[in-house]
mmCIF file of N, CA and C in Angstrom:
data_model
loop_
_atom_site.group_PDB
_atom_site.id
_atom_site.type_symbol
_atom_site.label_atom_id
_atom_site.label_comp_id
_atom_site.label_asym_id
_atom_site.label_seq_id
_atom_site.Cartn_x
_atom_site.Cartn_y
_atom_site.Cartn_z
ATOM 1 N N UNK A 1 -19.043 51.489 23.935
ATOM 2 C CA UNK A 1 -18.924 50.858 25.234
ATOM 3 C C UNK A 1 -19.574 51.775 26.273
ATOM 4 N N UNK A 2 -20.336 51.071 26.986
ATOM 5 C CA UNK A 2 -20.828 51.763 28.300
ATOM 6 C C UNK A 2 -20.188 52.042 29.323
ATOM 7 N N UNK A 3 -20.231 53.816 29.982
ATOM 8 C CA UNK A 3 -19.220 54.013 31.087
ATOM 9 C C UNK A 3 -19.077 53.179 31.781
ATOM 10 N N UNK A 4 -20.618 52.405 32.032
ATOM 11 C CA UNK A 4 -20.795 52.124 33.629
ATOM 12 C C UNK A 4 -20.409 50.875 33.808
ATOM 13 N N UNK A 5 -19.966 49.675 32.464
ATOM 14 C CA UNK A 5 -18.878 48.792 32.872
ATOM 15 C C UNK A 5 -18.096 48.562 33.466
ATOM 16 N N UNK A 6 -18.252 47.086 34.519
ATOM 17 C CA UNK A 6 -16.868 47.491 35.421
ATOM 18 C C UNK A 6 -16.040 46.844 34.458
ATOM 19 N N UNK A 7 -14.994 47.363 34.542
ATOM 20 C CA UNK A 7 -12.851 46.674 33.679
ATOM 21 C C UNK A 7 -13.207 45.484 34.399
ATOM 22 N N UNK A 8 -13.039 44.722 33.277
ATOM 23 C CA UNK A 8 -12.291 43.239 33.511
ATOM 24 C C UNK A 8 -10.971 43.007 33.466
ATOM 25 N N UNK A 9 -10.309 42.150 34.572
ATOM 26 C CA UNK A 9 -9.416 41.731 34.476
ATOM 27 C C UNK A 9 -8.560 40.597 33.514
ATOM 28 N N UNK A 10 -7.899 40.154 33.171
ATOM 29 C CA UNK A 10 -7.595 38.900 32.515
ATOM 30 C C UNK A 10 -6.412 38.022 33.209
ATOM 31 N N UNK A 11 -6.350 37.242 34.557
ATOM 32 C CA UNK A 11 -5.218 36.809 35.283
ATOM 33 C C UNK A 11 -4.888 35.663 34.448
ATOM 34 N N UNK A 12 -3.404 35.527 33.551
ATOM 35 C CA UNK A 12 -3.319 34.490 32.842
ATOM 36 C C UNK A 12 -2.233 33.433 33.739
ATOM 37 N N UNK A 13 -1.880 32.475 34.247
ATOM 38 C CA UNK A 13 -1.311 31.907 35.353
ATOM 39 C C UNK A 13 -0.567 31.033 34.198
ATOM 40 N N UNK A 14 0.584 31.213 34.072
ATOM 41 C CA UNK A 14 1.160 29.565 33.743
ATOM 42 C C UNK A 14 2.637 29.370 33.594
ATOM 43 N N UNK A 15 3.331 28.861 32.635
ATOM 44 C CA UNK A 15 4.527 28.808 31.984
ATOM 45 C C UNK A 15 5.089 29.031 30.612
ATOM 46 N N UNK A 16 6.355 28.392 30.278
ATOM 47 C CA UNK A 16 6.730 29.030 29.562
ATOM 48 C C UNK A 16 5.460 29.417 28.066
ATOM 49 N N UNK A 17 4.366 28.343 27.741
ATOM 50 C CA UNK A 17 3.324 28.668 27.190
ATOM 51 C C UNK A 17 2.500 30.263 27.213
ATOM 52 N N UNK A 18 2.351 30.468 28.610
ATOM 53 C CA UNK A 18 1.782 31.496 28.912
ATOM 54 C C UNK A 18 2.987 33.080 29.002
ATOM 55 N N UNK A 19 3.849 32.935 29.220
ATOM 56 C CA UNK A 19 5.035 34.147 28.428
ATOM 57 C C UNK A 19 5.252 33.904 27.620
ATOM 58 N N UNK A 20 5.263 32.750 26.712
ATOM 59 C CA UNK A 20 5.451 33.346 25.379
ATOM 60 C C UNK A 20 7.227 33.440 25.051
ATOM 61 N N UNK A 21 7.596 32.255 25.370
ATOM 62 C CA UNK A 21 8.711 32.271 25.011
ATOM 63 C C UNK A 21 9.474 32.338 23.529
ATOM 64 N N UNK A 22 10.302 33.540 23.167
ATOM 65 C CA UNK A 22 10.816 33.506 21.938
ATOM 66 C C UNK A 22 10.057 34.046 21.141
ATOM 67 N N UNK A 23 8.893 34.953 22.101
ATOM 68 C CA UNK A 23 7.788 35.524 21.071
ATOM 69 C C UNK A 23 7.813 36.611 21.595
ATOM 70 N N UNK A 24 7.630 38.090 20.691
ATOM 71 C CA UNK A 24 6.808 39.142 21.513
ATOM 72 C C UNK A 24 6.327 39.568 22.144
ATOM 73 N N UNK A 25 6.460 40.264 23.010
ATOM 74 C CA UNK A 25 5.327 40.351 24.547
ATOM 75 C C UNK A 25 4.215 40.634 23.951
ATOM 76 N N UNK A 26 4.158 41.141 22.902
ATOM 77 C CA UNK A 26 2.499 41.656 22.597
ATOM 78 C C UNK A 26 1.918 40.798 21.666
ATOM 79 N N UNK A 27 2.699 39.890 21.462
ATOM 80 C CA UNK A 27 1.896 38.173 21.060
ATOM 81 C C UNK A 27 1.515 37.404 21.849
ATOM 82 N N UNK A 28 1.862 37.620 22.938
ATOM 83 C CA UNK A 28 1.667 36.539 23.630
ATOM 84 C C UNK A 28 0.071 36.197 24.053
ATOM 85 N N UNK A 29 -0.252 35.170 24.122
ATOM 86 C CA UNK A 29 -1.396 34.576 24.147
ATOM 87 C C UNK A 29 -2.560 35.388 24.882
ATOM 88 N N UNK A 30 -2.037 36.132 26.455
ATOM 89 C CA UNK A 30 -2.828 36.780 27.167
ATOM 90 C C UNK A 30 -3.208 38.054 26.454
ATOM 91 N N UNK A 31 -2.160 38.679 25.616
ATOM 92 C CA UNK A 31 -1.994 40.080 25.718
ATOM 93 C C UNK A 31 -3.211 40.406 24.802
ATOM 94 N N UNK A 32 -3.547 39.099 23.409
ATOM 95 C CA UNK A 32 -3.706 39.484 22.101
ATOM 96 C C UNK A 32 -5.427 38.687 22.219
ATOM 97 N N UNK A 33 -5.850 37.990 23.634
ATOM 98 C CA UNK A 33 -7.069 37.682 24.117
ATOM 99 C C UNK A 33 -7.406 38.869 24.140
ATOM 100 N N UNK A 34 -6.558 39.894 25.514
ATOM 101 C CA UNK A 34 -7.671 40.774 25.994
ATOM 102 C C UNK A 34 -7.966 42.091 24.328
ATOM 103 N N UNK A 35 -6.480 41.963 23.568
ATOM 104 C CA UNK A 35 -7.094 42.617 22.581
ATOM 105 C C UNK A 35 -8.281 42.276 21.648
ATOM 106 N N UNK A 36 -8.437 41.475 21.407
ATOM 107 C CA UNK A 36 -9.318 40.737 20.681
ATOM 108 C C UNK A 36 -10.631 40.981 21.588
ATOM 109 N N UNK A 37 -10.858 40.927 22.925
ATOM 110 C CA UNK A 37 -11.929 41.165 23.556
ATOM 111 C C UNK A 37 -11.944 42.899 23.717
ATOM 112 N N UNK A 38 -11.032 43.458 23.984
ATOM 113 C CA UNK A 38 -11.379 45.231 23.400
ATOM 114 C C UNK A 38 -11.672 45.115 22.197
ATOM 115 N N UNK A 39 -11.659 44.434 21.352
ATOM 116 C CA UNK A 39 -12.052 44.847 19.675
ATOM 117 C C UNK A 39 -13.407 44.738 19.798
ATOM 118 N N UNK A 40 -14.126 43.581 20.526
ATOM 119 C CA UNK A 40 -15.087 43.435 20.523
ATOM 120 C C UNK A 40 -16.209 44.093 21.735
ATOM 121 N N UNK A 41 -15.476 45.346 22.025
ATOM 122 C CA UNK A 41 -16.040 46.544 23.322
ATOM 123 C C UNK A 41 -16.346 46.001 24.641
ATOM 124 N N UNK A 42 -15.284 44.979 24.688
ATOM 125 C CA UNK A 42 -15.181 44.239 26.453
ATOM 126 C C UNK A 42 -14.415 45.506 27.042
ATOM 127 N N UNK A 43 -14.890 46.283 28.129
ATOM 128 C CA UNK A 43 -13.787 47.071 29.285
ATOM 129 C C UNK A 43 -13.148 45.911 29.473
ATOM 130 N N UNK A 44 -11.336 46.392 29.210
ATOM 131 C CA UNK A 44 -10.359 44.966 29.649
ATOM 132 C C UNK A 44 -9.380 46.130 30.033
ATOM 133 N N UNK A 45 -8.527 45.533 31.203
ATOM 134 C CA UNK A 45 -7.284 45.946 31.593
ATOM 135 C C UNK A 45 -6.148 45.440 30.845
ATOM 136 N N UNK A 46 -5.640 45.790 31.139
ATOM 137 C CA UNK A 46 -4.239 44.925 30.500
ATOM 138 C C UNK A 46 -3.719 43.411 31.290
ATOM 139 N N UNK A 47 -3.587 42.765 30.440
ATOM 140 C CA UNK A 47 -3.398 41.253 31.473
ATOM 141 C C UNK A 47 -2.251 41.207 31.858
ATOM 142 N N UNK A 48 -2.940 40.513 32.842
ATOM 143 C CA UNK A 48 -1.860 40.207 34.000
ATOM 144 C C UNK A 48 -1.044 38.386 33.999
ATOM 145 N N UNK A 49 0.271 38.663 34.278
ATOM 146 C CA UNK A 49 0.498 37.332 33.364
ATOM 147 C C UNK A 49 1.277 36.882 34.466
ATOM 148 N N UNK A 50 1.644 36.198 35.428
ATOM 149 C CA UNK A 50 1.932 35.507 36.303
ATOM 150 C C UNK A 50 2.472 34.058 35.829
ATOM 151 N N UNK A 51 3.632 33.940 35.126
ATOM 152 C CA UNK A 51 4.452 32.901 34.511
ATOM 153 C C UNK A 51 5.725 32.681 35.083
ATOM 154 N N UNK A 52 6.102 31.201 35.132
ATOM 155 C CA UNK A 52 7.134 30.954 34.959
ATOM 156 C C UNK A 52 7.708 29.597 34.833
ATOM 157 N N UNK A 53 8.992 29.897 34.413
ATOM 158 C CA UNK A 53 9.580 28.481 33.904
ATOM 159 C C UNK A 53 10.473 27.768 35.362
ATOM 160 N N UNK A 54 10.764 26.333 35.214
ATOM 161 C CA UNK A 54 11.978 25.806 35.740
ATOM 162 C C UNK A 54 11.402 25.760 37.519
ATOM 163 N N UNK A 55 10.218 26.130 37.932
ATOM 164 C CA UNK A 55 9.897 26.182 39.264
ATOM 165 C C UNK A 55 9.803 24.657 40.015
ATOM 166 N N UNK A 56 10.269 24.068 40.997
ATOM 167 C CA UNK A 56 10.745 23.418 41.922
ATOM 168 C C UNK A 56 9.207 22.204 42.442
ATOM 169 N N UNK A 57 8.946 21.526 42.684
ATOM 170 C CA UNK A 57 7.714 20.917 43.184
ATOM 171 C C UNK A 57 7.336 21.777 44.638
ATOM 172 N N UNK A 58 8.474 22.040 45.691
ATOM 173 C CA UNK A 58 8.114 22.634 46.923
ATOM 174 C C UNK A 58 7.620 24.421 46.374
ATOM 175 N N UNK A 59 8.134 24.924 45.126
ATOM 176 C CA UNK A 59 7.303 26.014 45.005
ATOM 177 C C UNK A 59 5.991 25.943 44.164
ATOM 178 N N UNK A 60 5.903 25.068 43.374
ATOM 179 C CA UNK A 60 4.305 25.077 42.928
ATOM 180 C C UNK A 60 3.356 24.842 43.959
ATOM 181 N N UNK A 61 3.589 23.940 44.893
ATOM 182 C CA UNK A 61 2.933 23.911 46.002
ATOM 183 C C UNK A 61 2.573 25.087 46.883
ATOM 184 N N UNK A 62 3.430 25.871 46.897
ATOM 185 C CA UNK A 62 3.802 26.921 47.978
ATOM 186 C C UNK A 62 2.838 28.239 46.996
ATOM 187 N N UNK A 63 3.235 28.078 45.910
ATOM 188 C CA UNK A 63 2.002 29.192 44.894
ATOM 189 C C UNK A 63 0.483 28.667 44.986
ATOM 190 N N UNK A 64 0.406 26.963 44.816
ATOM 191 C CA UNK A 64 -1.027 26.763 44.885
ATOM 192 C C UNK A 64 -1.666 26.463 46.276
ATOM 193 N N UNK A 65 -0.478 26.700 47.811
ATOM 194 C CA UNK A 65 -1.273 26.848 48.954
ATOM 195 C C UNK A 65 -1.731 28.832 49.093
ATOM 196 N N UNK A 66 -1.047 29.737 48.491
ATOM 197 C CA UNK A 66 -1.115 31.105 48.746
ATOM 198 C C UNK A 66 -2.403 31.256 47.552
ATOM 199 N N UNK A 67 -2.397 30.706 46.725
ATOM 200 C CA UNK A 67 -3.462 31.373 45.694
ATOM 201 C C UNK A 67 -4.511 30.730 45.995
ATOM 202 N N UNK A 68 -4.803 29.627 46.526
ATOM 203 C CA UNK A 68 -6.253 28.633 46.886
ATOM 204 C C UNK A 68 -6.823 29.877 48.188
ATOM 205 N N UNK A 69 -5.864 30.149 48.677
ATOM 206 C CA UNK A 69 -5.935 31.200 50.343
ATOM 207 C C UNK A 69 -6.514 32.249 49.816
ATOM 208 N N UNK A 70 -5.963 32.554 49.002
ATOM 209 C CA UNK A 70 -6.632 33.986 48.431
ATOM 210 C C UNK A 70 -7.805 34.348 47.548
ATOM 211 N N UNK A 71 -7.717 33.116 46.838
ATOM 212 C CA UNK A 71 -8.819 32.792 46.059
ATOM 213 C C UNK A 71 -10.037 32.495 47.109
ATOM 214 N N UNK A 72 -9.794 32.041 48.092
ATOM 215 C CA UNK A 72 -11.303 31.828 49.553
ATOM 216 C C UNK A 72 -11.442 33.385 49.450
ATOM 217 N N UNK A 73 -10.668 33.709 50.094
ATOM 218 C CA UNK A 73 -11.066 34.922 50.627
ATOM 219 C C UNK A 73 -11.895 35.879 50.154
ATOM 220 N N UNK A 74 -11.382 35.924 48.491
ATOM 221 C CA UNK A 74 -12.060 36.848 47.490
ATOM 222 C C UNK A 74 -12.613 36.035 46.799
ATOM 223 N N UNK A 75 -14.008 34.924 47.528
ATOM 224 C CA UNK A 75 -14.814 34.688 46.727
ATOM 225 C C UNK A 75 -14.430 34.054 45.695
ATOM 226 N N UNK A 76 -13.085 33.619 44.790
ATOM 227 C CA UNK A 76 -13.188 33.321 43.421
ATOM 228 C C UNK A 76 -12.994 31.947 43.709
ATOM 229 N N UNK A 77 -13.624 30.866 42.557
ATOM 230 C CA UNK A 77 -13.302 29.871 42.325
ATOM 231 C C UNK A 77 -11.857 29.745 42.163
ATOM 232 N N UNK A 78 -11.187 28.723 42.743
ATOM 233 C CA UNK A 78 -9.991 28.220 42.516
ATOM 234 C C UNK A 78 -9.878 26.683 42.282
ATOM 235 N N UNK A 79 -9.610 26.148 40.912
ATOM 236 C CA UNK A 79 -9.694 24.529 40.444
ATOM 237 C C UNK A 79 -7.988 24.553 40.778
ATOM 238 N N UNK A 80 -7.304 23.490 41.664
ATOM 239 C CA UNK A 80 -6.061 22.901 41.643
ATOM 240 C C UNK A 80 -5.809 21.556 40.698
ATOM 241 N N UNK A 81 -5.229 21.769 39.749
ATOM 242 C CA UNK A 81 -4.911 20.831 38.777
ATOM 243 C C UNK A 81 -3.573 20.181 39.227
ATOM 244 N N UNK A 82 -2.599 20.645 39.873
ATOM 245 C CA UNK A 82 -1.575 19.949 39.847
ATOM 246 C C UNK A 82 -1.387 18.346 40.307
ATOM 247 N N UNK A 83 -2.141 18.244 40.986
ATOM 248 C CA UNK A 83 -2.018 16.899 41.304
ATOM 249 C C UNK A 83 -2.804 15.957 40.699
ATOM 250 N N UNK A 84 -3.362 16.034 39.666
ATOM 251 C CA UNK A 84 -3.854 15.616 38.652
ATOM 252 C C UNK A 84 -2.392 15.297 37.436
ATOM 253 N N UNK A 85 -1.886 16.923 37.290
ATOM 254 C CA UNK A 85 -0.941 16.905 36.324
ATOM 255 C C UNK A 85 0.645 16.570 36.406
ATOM 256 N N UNK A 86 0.548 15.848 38.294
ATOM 257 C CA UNK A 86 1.370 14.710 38.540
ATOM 258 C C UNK A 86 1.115 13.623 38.480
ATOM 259 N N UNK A 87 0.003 13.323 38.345
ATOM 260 C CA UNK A 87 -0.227 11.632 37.465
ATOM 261 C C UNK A 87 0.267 11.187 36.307
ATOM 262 N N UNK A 88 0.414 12.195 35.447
ATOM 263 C CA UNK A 88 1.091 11.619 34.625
ATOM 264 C C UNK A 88 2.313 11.174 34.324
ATOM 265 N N UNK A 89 2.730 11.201 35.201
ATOM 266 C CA UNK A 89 4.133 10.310 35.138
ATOM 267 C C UNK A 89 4.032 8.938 35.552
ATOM 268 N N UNK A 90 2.595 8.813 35.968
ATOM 269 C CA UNK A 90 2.500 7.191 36.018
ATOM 270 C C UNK A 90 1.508 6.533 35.062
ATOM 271 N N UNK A 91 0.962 7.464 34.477
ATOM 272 C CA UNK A 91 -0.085 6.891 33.234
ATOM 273 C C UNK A 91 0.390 7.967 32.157
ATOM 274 N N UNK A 92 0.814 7.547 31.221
ATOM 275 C CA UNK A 92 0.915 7.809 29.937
ATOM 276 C C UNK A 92 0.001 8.244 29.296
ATOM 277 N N UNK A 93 -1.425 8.157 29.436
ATOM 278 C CA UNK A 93 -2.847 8.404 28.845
ATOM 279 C C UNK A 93 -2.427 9.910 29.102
ATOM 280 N N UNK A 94 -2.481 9.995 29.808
ATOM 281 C CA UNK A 94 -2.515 11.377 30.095
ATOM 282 C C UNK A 94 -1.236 12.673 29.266
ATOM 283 N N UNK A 95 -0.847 11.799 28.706
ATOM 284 C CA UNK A 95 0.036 12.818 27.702
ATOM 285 C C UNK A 95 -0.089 12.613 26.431
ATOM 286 N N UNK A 96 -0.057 13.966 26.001
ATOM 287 C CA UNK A 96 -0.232 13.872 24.323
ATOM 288 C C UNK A 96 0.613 12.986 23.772
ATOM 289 N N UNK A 97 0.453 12.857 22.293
ATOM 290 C CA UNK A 97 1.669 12.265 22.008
ATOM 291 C C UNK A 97 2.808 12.861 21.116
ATOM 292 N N UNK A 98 2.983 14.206 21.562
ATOM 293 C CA UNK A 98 4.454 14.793 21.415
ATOM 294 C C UNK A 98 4.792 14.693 22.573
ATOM 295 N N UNK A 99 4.415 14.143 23.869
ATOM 296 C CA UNK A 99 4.995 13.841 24.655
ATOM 297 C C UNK A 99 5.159 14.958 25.716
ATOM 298 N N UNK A 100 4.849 16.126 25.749
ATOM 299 C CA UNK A 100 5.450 17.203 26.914
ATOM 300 C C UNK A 100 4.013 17.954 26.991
ATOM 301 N N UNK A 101 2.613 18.253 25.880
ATOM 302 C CA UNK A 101 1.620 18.495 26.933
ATOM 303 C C UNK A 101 0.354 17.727 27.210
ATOM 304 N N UNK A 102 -0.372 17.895 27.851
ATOM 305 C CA UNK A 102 -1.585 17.191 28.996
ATOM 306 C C UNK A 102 -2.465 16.838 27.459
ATOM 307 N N UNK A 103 -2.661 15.574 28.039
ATOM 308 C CA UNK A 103 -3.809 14.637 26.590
ATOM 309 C C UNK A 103 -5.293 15.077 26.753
ATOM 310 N N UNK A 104 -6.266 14.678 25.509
ATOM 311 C CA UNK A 104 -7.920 15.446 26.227
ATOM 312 C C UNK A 104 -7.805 14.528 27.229
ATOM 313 N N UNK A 105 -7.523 13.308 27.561
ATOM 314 C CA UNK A 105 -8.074 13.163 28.959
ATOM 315 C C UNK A 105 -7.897 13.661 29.848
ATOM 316 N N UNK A 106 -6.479 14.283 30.096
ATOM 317 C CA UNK A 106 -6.236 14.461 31.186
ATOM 318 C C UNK A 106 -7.234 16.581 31.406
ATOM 319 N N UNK A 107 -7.123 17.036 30.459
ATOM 320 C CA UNK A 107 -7.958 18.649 30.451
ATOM 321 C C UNK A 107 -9.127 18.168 30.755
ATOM 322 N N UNK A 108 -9.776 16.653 30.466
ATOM 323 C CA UNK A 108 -11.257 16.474 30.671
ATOM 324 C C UNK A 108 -10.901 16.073 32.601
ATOM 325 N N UNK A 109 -10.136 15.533 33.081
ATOM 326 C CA UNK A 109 -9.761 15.340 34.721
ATOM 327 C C UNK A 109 -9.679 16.626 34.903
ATOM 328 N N UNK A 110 -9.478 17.580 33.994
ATOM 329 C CA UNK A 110 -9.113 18.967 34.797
ATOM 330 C C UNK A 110 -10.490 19.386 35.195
ATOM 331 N N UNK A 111 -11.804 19.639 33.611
ATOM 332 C CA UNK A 111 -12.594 19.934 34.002
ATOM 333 C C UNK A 111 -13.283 19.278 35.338
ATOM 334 N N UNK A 112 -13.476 17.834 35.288
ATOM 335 C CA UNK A 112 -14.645 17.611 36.094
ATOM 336 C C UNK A 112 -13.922 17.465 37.814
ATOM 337 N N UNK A 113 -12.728 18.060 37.998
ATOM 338 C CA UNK A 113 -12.292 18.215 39.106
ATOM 339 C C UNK A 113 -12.747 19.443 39.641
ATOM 340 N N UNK A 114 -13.614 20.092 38.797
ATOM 341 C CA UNK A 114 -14.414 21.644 39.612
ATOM 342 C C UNK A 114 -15.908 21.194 40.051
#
């Protein structure tokens, strides 16, 4: 690996999916990306995992008005899916059929909403 790499970050944003519930912290989905990308001589930090369960509609809102804010500021793309991934409670298409995650259609509404 070259010094002069800058460290990448890995910000993994989600729920109980993204901690890793009932699993290892060092299984968890973010942790064992950025390893897998050090195996392969990516400079990686350790990820950063910003999860949680059981959160309220007035606080997802309140996370995706502070992170869209911050995301301007510093330049980064920010895609808001949630209101996409409140449709589905009125179209069914949009859910798999175990019933609790997002169908390809609805990840394909995710993409072309950027």
């Amino acid at each position: 690996m070259k010094e002069n790499y800058r460290e990448i970050t890995c910000l993994a944003l989600g729920d109980s999916y993204t901690i890793g519930e009932s699993v290892d912290p060092s299984l968890r989905w973010p942790v064992q990306l950025v390893n897998k990308l050090r195996n392969e001589s990516i400079n990686m930090s350790d990820a950063v995992i910003i999860a949680r369960t059981g959160w309220t509609t007035d606080e997802i809102d309140a996370f995706n008005r502070l992170i869209s804010e911050e995301c301007g500021n510093a330049g980064i793309k920010y895609f808001n899916i949630t209101d996409i991934s409140r449709e589905a409670s009125l179209d069914s298409s949009l859910v798999a059929a175990d019933g609790l995650h997002p169908s390809g259609k609805m990840y394909g509404l995710w993409v072309d909403s950027g």
